[in-house]
Coordinates of C-alpha atoms in Angstrom, one line a residue:
M9 CA 65.4 88.8 34.7
T10 CA 67.6 91.8 33.6
A11 CA 69.1 92.5 30.1
R12 CA 70.7 94.9 28.1
V13 CA 68.3 96.6 25.5
L14 CA 69.2 98.7 22.6
I15 CA 66.7 101.0 21.8
V16 CA 66.8 103.0 18.3
D17 CA 64.7 106.0 17.7
D18 CA 65.6 109.3 15.9
V19 CA 63.5 111.3 18.2
P20 CA 65.1 112.4 21.2
A21 CA 62.1 112.5 23.5
N22 CA 61.0 108.7 22.4
L23 CA 64.4 107.6 23.5
K24 CA 64.3 109.4 26.9
L25 CA 60.9 107.7 27.4
L26 CA 61.8 104.3 26.5
D27 CA 65.1 104.8 28.5
A28 CA 63.3 105.8 31.7
K29 CA 60.6 103.1 31.5
L30 CA 63.3 100.3 30.8
T31 CA 65.5 101.5 33.5
A32 CA 62.5 101.6 35.7
E33 CA 62.2 97.9 35.3
Y34 CA 66.1 97.3 36.0
F35 CA 67.2 96.9 32.2
G36 CA 70.6 98.1 31.1
V37 CA 70.0 100.7 28.2
L38 CA 72.1 101.5 25.2
K39 CA 70.7 104.2 22.7
A40 CA 71.1 104.9 19.0
S41 CA 69.5 107.7 17.1
S42 CA 70.0 106.3 13.6
G43 CA 70.3 103.1 11.7
P44 CA 74.3 103.2 11.1
E45 CA 74.7 103.9 14.7
A46 CA 72.3 101.1 15.9
L47 CA 74.4 98.6 13.7
E48 CA 77.7 99.8 14.8
I49 CA 76.7 99.5 18.7
A50 CA 74.7 96.2 17.8
M51 CA 78.0 94.8 16.4
A52 CA 80.1 96.3 19.3
Q53 CA 78.2 95.9 22.3
Q54 CA 75.9 92.8 21.5
P55 CA 72.7 93.7 23.4
D56 CA 70.2 91.2 24.6
I57 CA 67.5 92.6 22.5
I58 CA 66.9 95.7 20.2
L59 CA 63.9 97.9 20.3
L60 CA 63.7 99.6 16.8
D61 CA 61.7 102.5 15.3
V62 CA 60.6 102.0 11.5
M63 CA 60.4 105.6 10.4
M64 CA 64.1 106.9 10.5
P65 CA 65.6 109.3 7.7
G66 CA 68.2 107.8 5.9
M67 CA 68.1 103.9 6.7
D68 CA 64.7 103.1 8.1
G69 CA 64.2 100.3 10.4
F70 CA 63.1 97.6 7.9
E71 CA 66.6 98.0 6.4
V72 CA 68.4 98.1 9.8
C73 CA 66.8 94.7 11.0
R74 CA 67.6 93.2 7.5
R75 CA 71.3 94.0 7.9
L76 CA 71.0 92.7 11.6
K77 CA 70.0 89.5 10.7
A78 CA 72.2 89.2 7.7
A79 CA 75.5 89.5 9.9
P80 CA 76.6 86.3 11.7
Q81 CA 77.5 88.4 14.7
T82 CA 74.0 90.0 15.2
E83 CA 71.8 87.4 13.5
H84 CA 70.6 85.9 16.9
I85 CA 69.7 89.2 18.7
P86 CA 66.1 89.5 18.9
V87 CA 64.4 92.4 17.3
I88 CA 61.2 94.1 18.2
M89 CA 60.0 96.9 16.1
V90 CA 58.1 99.8 17.8
T91 CA 56.2 102.1 15.3
A92 CA 53.2 104.2 14.5
L93 CA 52.6 102.1 11.6
D94 CA 49.8 99.8 12.0
Q95 CA 48.7 98.2 8.8
P96 CA 49.0 94.3 8.3
K97 CA 51.2 94.9 5.3
D98 CA 53.6 96.9 7.6
R99 CA 53.8 94.1 10.2
I100 CA 54.5 91.5 7.8
Q101 CA 57.3 93.6 6.1
G102 CA 58.9 93.7 9.4
L103 CA 58.4 90.1 10.1
E104 CA 59.8 89.4 6.8
A105 CA 62.8 91.6 7.4
G106 CA 63.5 89.1 10.3
A107 CA 62.0 90.9 13.4
D108 CA 60.7 89.0 16.0
D109 CA 57.7 91.1 16.7
F110 CA 56.1 94.1 15.5
L111 CA 54.4 96.5 18.3
T112 CA 52.3 99.6 17.3
K113 CA 52.3 102.7 19.2
P114 CA 51.2 103.7 21.7
V115 CA 52.6 100.3 23.2
N116 CA 51.2 98.8 26.3
D117 CA 54.0 98.7 28.8
V118 CA 53.0 95.6 30.5
A119 CA 52.7 93.6 27.2
L120 CA 56.1 95.0 26.0
F121 CA 58.0 94.2 29.1
A122 CA 56.5 90.7 29.0
R123 CA 57.7 90.5 25.3
V124 CA 61.0 91.6 25.9
K125 CA 61.5 89.3 29.0
S126 CA 60.3 86.2 27.0
L127 CA 62.6 87.1 24.0
V128 CA 65.3 87.3 26.3
R129 CA 64.8 84.1 27.8
L130 CA 64.9 82.4 24.3
K131 CA 68.1 84.2 23.7
T132 CA 69.6 83.0 26.7
V133 CA 69.3 79.4 25.5
T134 CA 70.7 80.5 22.0
D135 CA 73.6 82.1 23.6
E136 CA 74.6 79.0 25.6
L137 CA 74.4 77.0 22.4
R138 CA 76.5 79.4 20.5
M139 CA 79.1 79.6 23.4
R140 CA 79.4 76.0 23.1
E141 CA 79.6 76.0 19.3
A142 CA 82.4 78.6 19.6
T143 CA 84.3 76.6 22.0
G144 CA 84.0 73.5 19.8
Q145 CA 85.5 75.5 16.8
R146 CA 88.2 76.7 19.2
I147 CA 89.4 73.3 20.3
G148 CA 88.9 71.8 16.8
A149 CA 85.9 69.6 17.3
F150 CA 84.3 71.0 14.4
V151 CA 84.4 73.8 12.0
G152 CA 82.0 76.5 10.9
T153 CA 79.4 76.3 8.1
S154 CA 76.8 78.3 6.3
T155 CA 73.4 77.3 8.0
E156 CA 71.2 79.3 5.8
R157 CA 70.1 76.9 3.2
M158 CA 69.8 74.1 6.1
L159 CA 67.4 76.1 8.3
M160 CA 64.6 76.1 5.8
A161 CA 65.3 73.3 3.3
E162 CA 62.5 71.1 4.5
P163 CA 58.9 71.9 5.2
G164 CA 58.0 72.3 8.9
R165 CA 55.6 70.0 10.9
A166 CA 53.0 71.9 12.6
L167 CA 50.6 70.7 15.2
V168 CA 47.5 72.7 15.6
I169 CA 44.6 72.9 18.1
D170 CA 41.5 75.7 17.4
D171 CA 38.1 74.7 18.1
R172 CA 36.5 77.5 15.9
P173 CA 35.9 75.3 12.6
N174 CA 36.4 78.5 10.4
S175 CA 39.5 79.7 12.0
L176 CA 41.1 76.1 12.0
K177 CA 40.3 75.8 8.2
R178 CA 42.3 79.1 7.6
L179 CA 45.1 78.2 9.7
T180 CA 45.5 74.9 8.0
E181 CA 44.9 76.1 4.6
A182 CA 47.7 78.9 5.0
L183 CA 50.2 76.7 6.3
S184 CA 49.7 73.6 4.3
H185 CA 51.4 75.3 1.1
Q186 CA 54.5 75.2 2.6
H187 CA 54.4 72.8 5.8
M188 CA 53.0 69.6 6.8
V189 CA 49.9 70.3 9.3
T190 CA 48.4 68.0 11.8
V191 CA 45.2 69.1 13.8
A192 CA 44.8 67.9 17.2
D193 CA 41.0 67.4 17.8
T194 CA 41.3 67.7 21.7
P195 CA 43.8 68.7 24.3
E196 CA 44.6 65.3 25.4
D197 CA 45.5 64.6 21.8
M198 CA 47.6 67.6 21.2
V199 CA 49.7 66.5 24.5
Q200 CA 50.0 62.8 23.2
L201 CA 50.9 63.7 19.5
A202 CA 53.4 66.5 20.8
A203 CA 55.1 64.3 23.0
T204 CA 56.1 62.1 20.1
G205 CA 58.7 64.7 19.3
A206 CA 57.5 64.8 15.7
Y207 CA 56.6 68.6 15.5
D208 CA 58.5 71.7 15.2
L209 CA 55.8 74.0 16.0
L210 CA 52.8 74.0 18.3
I211 CA 49.9 76.3 17.4
V212 CA 47.4 76.8 20.6
S213 CA 44.2 78.7 20.6
L214 CA 43.8 80.4 24.1
T215 CA 40.0 80.9 23.5
L216 CA 39.2 77.0 23.6
Q217 CA 35.7 76.7 24.9
E218 CA 36.0 73.3 26.9
F219 CA 39.6 73.9 28.1
D220 CA 42.0 76.4 29.4
G221 CA 44.5 77.2 26.9
L222 CA 46.9 78.5 29.2
R223 CA 46.9 75.3 31.0
L224 CA 47.3 73.3 27.8
C225 CA 50.6 75.6 27.0
S226 CA 51.9 75.1 30.6
Q227 CA 51.6 71.2 30.0
L228 CA 53.3 71.4 26.8
R229 CA 56.1 73.6 28.0
S230 CA 56.8 71.5 31.2
A231 CA 56.9 68.1 29.5
E232 CA 60.4 66.9 28.8
A233 CA 59.6 66.1 24.9
T234 CA 58.1 69.5 24.2
R235 CA 60.1 71.8 26.5
Q236 CA 62.1 73.2 23.6
T237 CA 59.4 73.1 21.0
P238 CA 58.2 76.7 19.8
I239 CA 54.6 77.5 21.0
L240 CA 52.5 79.9 18.9
V241 CA 49.3 81.1 20.5
I242 CA 46.3 82.7 19.3
V243 CA 44.5 85.4 21.5
E244 CA 41.9 87.8 21.2
E245 CA 42.9 91.4 20.5
G246 CA 43.1 93.5 23.9
D247 CA 43.1 90.4 26.1
T248 CA 46.5 91.6 27.3
P249 CA 46.4 89.7 30.6
R250 CA 46.1 86.2 28.9
L251 CA 48.8 87.0 26.5
V252 CA 51.3 88.3 29.3
R253 CA 50.6 84.8 31.2
A254 CA 51.3 83.1 28.2
L255 CA 54.5 84.7 27.3
D256 CA 55.7 84.7 31.0
M257 CA 55.2 80.7 31.0
G258 CA 57.5 80.3 27.9
V259 CA 55.1 80.8 25.0
N260 CA 57.4 81.9 22.0
D261 CA 54.8 83.8 20.1
Y262 CA 51.4 85.1 19.5
L263 CA 48.9 86.2 16.8
L264 CA 46.1 88.4 17.4
R265 CA 42.4 87.5 16.1
P266 CA 41.4 87.9 13.3
V267 CA 44.4 85.9 12.3
E268 CA 46.0 87.5 9.0
R269 CA 47.1 84.9 6.6
N270 CA 50.6 86.5 5.7
E271 CA 51.5 87.5 9.4
L272 CA 50.7 83.8 10.4
V273 CA 53.0 82.2 7.6
A274 CA 55.8 84.9 8.5
R275 CA 55.6 84.4 12.4
C276 CA 55.5 80.4 11.8
R277 CA 58.6 80.9 9.6
T278 CA 60.4 82.9 12.2
Q279 CA 59.9 80.1 14.7
L280 CA 60.7 77.5 12.5
R281 CA 64.2 79.1 11.8
R282 CA 65.0 79.7 15.3
K283 CA 64.0 76.2 16.4
R284 CA 66.1 74.7 13.3
Y285 CA 69.1 77.1 14.3
Q286 CA 69.0 75.8 18.0
D287 CA 68.5 72.1 16.8
Y288 CA 71.6 72.5 14.8
L289 CA 73.8 74.0 17.4
R290 CA 72.8 71.3 19.9
D291 CA 73.4 68.7 17.2
R292 CA 76.9 70.1 16.5
F293 CA 77.6 70.3 20.5
Q294 CA 76.7 66.5 20.4
K295 CA 78.8 65.7 17.6
G296 CA 81.7 67.8 18.8
L297 CA 81.4 66.1 22.1
E298 CA 81.9 62.4 20.2
L299 CA 84.7 63.7 18.5
A300 CA 86.4 64.9 21.3
V301 CA 86.0 61.7 23.3
T302 CA 86.6 59.2 20.4
D303 CA 89.5 58.3 18.1
S304 CA 88.8 59.3 14.7
L305 CA 90.7 56.3 13.0
T306 CA 88.9 53.4 15.3
G307 CA 85.9 54.9 16.3
L308 CA 86.8 53.7 19.8
Y309 CA 86.9 55.9 22.9
N310 CA 90.3 57.9 23.4
R311 CA 92.6 58.2 26.3
R312 CA 91.1 61.2 27.6
Y313 CA 87.7 59.7 28.1
M314 CA 89.1 56.6 29.3
E315 CA 91.0 58.1 32.2
G316 CA 87.9 59.8 33.3
H317 CA 85.8 56.5 32.9
L318 CA 88.3 54.4 34.7
A319 CA 88.6 56.5 37.7
T320 CA 84.9 56.7 38.0
L321 CA 84.6 52.9 37.6
V322 CA 87.6 52.5 40.2
E323 CA 85.7 54.8 42.8
E324 CA 82.4 53.1 42.5
G325 CA 83.9 49.6 42.6
A326 CA 85.6 50.4 45.9
H327 CA 82.7 51.8 47.7
A328 CA 80.5 48.6 46.0
G329 CA 83.3 46.1 46.8
K330 CA 83.3 45.0 43.1
P331 CA 86.7 44.6 41.1
V332 CA 87.5 46.4 37.8
S333 CA 90.0 44.8 35.5
L334 CA 92.1 46.4 32.9
L335 CA 93.4 44.8 29.9
I336 CA 96.1 46.9 27.9
F337 CA 97.0 45.7 24.4
D338 CA 100.0 46.4 22.2
I339 CA 100.3 45.2 18.8
D340 CA 103.6 43.1 18.2
Y341 CA 106.2 44.6 15.9
F342 CA 103.8 47.2 14.6
K343 CA 106.4 49.6 13.6
A344 CA 107.5 47.0 10.9
V345 CA 103.9 46.9 9.3
N346 CA 104.3 50.6 8.9
D347 CA 107.9 50.6 7.5
T348 CA 107.2 47.8 5.2
H349 CA 103.8 48.2 3.9
G350 CA 103.1 51.8 4.3
H351 CA 100.9 53.6 6.6
P352 CA 97.5 52.7 5.1
A353 CA 98.3 49.4 5.9
G354 CA 98.9 50.1 9.3
D355 CA 95.8 51.9 9.5
A356 CA 94.0 49.1 8.0
V357 CA 95.3 46.9 10.7
L358 CA 94.5 49.1 13.6
K359 CA 91.0 49.7 12.2
E360 CA 90.5 45.7 12.3
F361 CA 92.2 45.3 15.5
A362 CA 89.4 47.6 17.2
Q363 CA 86.5 45.9 15.6
R364 CA 87.9 42.5 16.7
I365 CA 88.2 44.0 20.3
E366 CA 84.6 45.1 20.0
Q367 CA 83.1 41.9 18.8
N368 CA 84.7 40.0 21.8
V369 CA 83.9 42.1 24.6
R370 CA 80.6 42.9 26.7
G371 CA 78.5 45.7 26.1
V372 CA 79.2 47.1 29.8
D373 CA 83.1 47.1 28.9
L374 CA 84.8 50.0 27.5
A375 CA 87.4 49.7 24.4
C376 CA 89.6 52.4 23.8
R377 CA 92.6 53.3 21.8
L378 CA 95.2 54.5 24.1
G379 CA 97.4 55.9 21.3
G380 CA 99.6 54.4 18.5
E381 CA 99.1 50.8 18.4
E382 CA 98.2 50.4 22.3
F383 CA 94.7 49.8 23.1
V384 CA 92.7 49.3 26.5
V385 CA 89.6 47.4 27.6
V386 CA 88.1 48.5 30.9
M387 CA 85.7 45.8 32.4
P388 CA 83.7 46.6 35.5
D389 CA 82.6 44.0 38.2
T390 CA 85.1 41.7 36.5
D391 CA 87.5 39.3 38.6
L392 CA 91.1 38.1 37.3
S393 CA 89.9 34.7 36.2
Y394 CA 87.2 36.1 33.7
A395 CA 89.7 39.0 32.5
L396 CA 92.2 36.2 31.7
M397 CA 89.8 34.5 29.7
V398 CA 88.6 37.2 27.9
A399 CA 92.1 38.2 27.2
E400 CA 93.1 34.7 26.0
R401 CA 90.2 34.7 23.7
L402 CA 91.4 38.1 22.1
R403 CA 94.9 37.1 21.6
Q404 CA 93.6 34.0 19.9
K405 CA 91.2 35.8 17.6
V406 CA 94.1 38.0 16.6
A407 CA 96.6 35.3 15.9
E408 CA 94.4 32.8 14.2
V409 CA 93.0 35.0 11.5
P410 CA 95.4 37.1 9.2
F411 CA 94.5 40.7 8.8
R412 CA 93.6 42.1 5.3
I413 CA 95.6 45.3 4.1
E414 CA 94.8 45.1 0.5
P415 CA 92.0 43.0 -1.3
M416 CA 94.3 40.2 -2.1
E417 CA 97.1 40.7 0.7
T418 CA 96.9 39.7 4.5
L419 CA 99.3 40.0 7.2
N420 CA 99.8 37.8 10.4
I421 CA 99.3 39.7 13.5
T422 CA 100.0 39.0 17.0
V423 CA 99.2 41.0 20.4
S424 CA 100.5 41.1 23.7
I425 CA 98.3 41.9 26.7
G426 CA 98.9 43.0 30.2
I427 CA 96.1 42.5 33.0
A428 CA 95.7 44.3 36.3
V429 CA 92.5 44.1 38.6
T430 CA 91.9 46.5 41.4
V431 CA 93.1 45.4 45.0
G432 CA 90.9 47.0 47.5
P433 CA 89.2 50.5 48.5
S434 CA 92.5 52.3 48.4
D435 CA 93.4 51.6 44.8
T436 CA 93.5 54.1 42.2
A437 CA 93.0 54.4 38.3
K438 CA 96.5 55.6 38.0
A439 CA 98.0 52.4 40.0
L440 CA 95.8 50.3 38.1
L441 CA 96.9 51.5 34.8
E442 CA 100.6 51.3 35.9
R443 CA 100.3 47.8 37.1
A444 CA 98.7 46.7 33.7
D445 CA 101.4 48.4 31.6
A446 CA 104.1 46.7 33.8
A447 CA 102.1 43.5 33.0
L448 CA 102.3 44.4 29.3
Y449 CA 106.1 45.0 29.7
R450 CA 106.5 41.5 31.0
A451 CA 104.5 39.9 27.8
K452 CA 106.6 41.7 25.4
R453 CA 109.8 41.1 27.3
D454 CA 109.0 37.4 27.6
G455 CA 108.4 36.8 23.8
R456 CA 105.2 38.6 22.8
N457 CA 102.0 37.1 21.7
R458 CA 101.0 36.2 25.2
V459 CA 98.8 37.4 28.1
V460 CA 100.4 38.2 31.5
A461 CA 98.6 39.2 34.7
E462 CA 100.3 41.6 37.1
A463 CA 99.0 41.2 41.0
A464 CA 99.2 44.4 42.9

């Protein structure tokens, strides 16, 4: 895995050394010798990860990190602070400033590269989601909004396993002040509980006596339900091989024993923020997709979705030898409704019309608003006789019950319907739609409020 790394240090020798090590591992390297320069490069070049020294004149690393995390353009870039400071309060200060990790010099190269690769993998997921979000905003599927309050508005749900009673007690007590904590008694319990999808963070001791903690992490990471759930492991200080294996398999973060309470809280908060940010982007993307393929007034699928879905059904039906029927509806004299009663009344008619269609077709049928007062129902594996029966039932349901446009005012509405059915393996969605449209034209020409089927 390659990536662009921005290294920030005011000591030229340190920059040169890190540059050589990263280049040897095939990373692209950007360099900055001060805080302001780092902020400028990060904004302009968008590196994949930042290695940031703390002790710099003018603007120290803590302030640089705070500014990076406060800017929407750079808040998603992982930051590793690399410094000679080795006190717990220094690590906590770095984590609270927004750093993803805090490594003390001299840094073990194997651990550093494993951490860099782990964070770059995580960033790749976020980058993809951010790209989808940006695309959604460009096409108007959704608008931007602030996420800060939402990210930590609710307590997190943590699932913990540790077979050291004193350590487990400290973990649960430290986290219970802000989050809901569940303890798994066995690895099997951990896997089963995590599979429910009810947890935001999984905390696993890698020093379990009766089970391989790495294997447990592997099971959690490979399961569909927990593939994206953050995993924080607890490892003995100096156990670099096990830590590197954990990071390679996708573990998100780690704590060294003995666990420092405030560092635990800070690292958990970082993982919860990242998960909620990714969940937020995924949810926004899904909603954006729904908006892109549905009609905002009626809630039915729109023409864009219908055309793609119809083409797929016609092709599949041709291979399977099964007919596809298409019903196209046009509300009679709809322009007069808008002209006489106003557009709000017209919208009320369209929404109720859509509801009546949905109430009278099968779950496998696709109801769409084609545009204006035209609607379509696509019926897979449906012959002409059944399509005619459904169309006539819908015509009657529309004509028999007046449409309510005001609390005390109703309108009598009728609809014209054209039907077409696929006619063999060479038929196409476009031809099917054209034949149904021709049938609709005949229904309107012959007096409206009727169903007409068009043969090939």
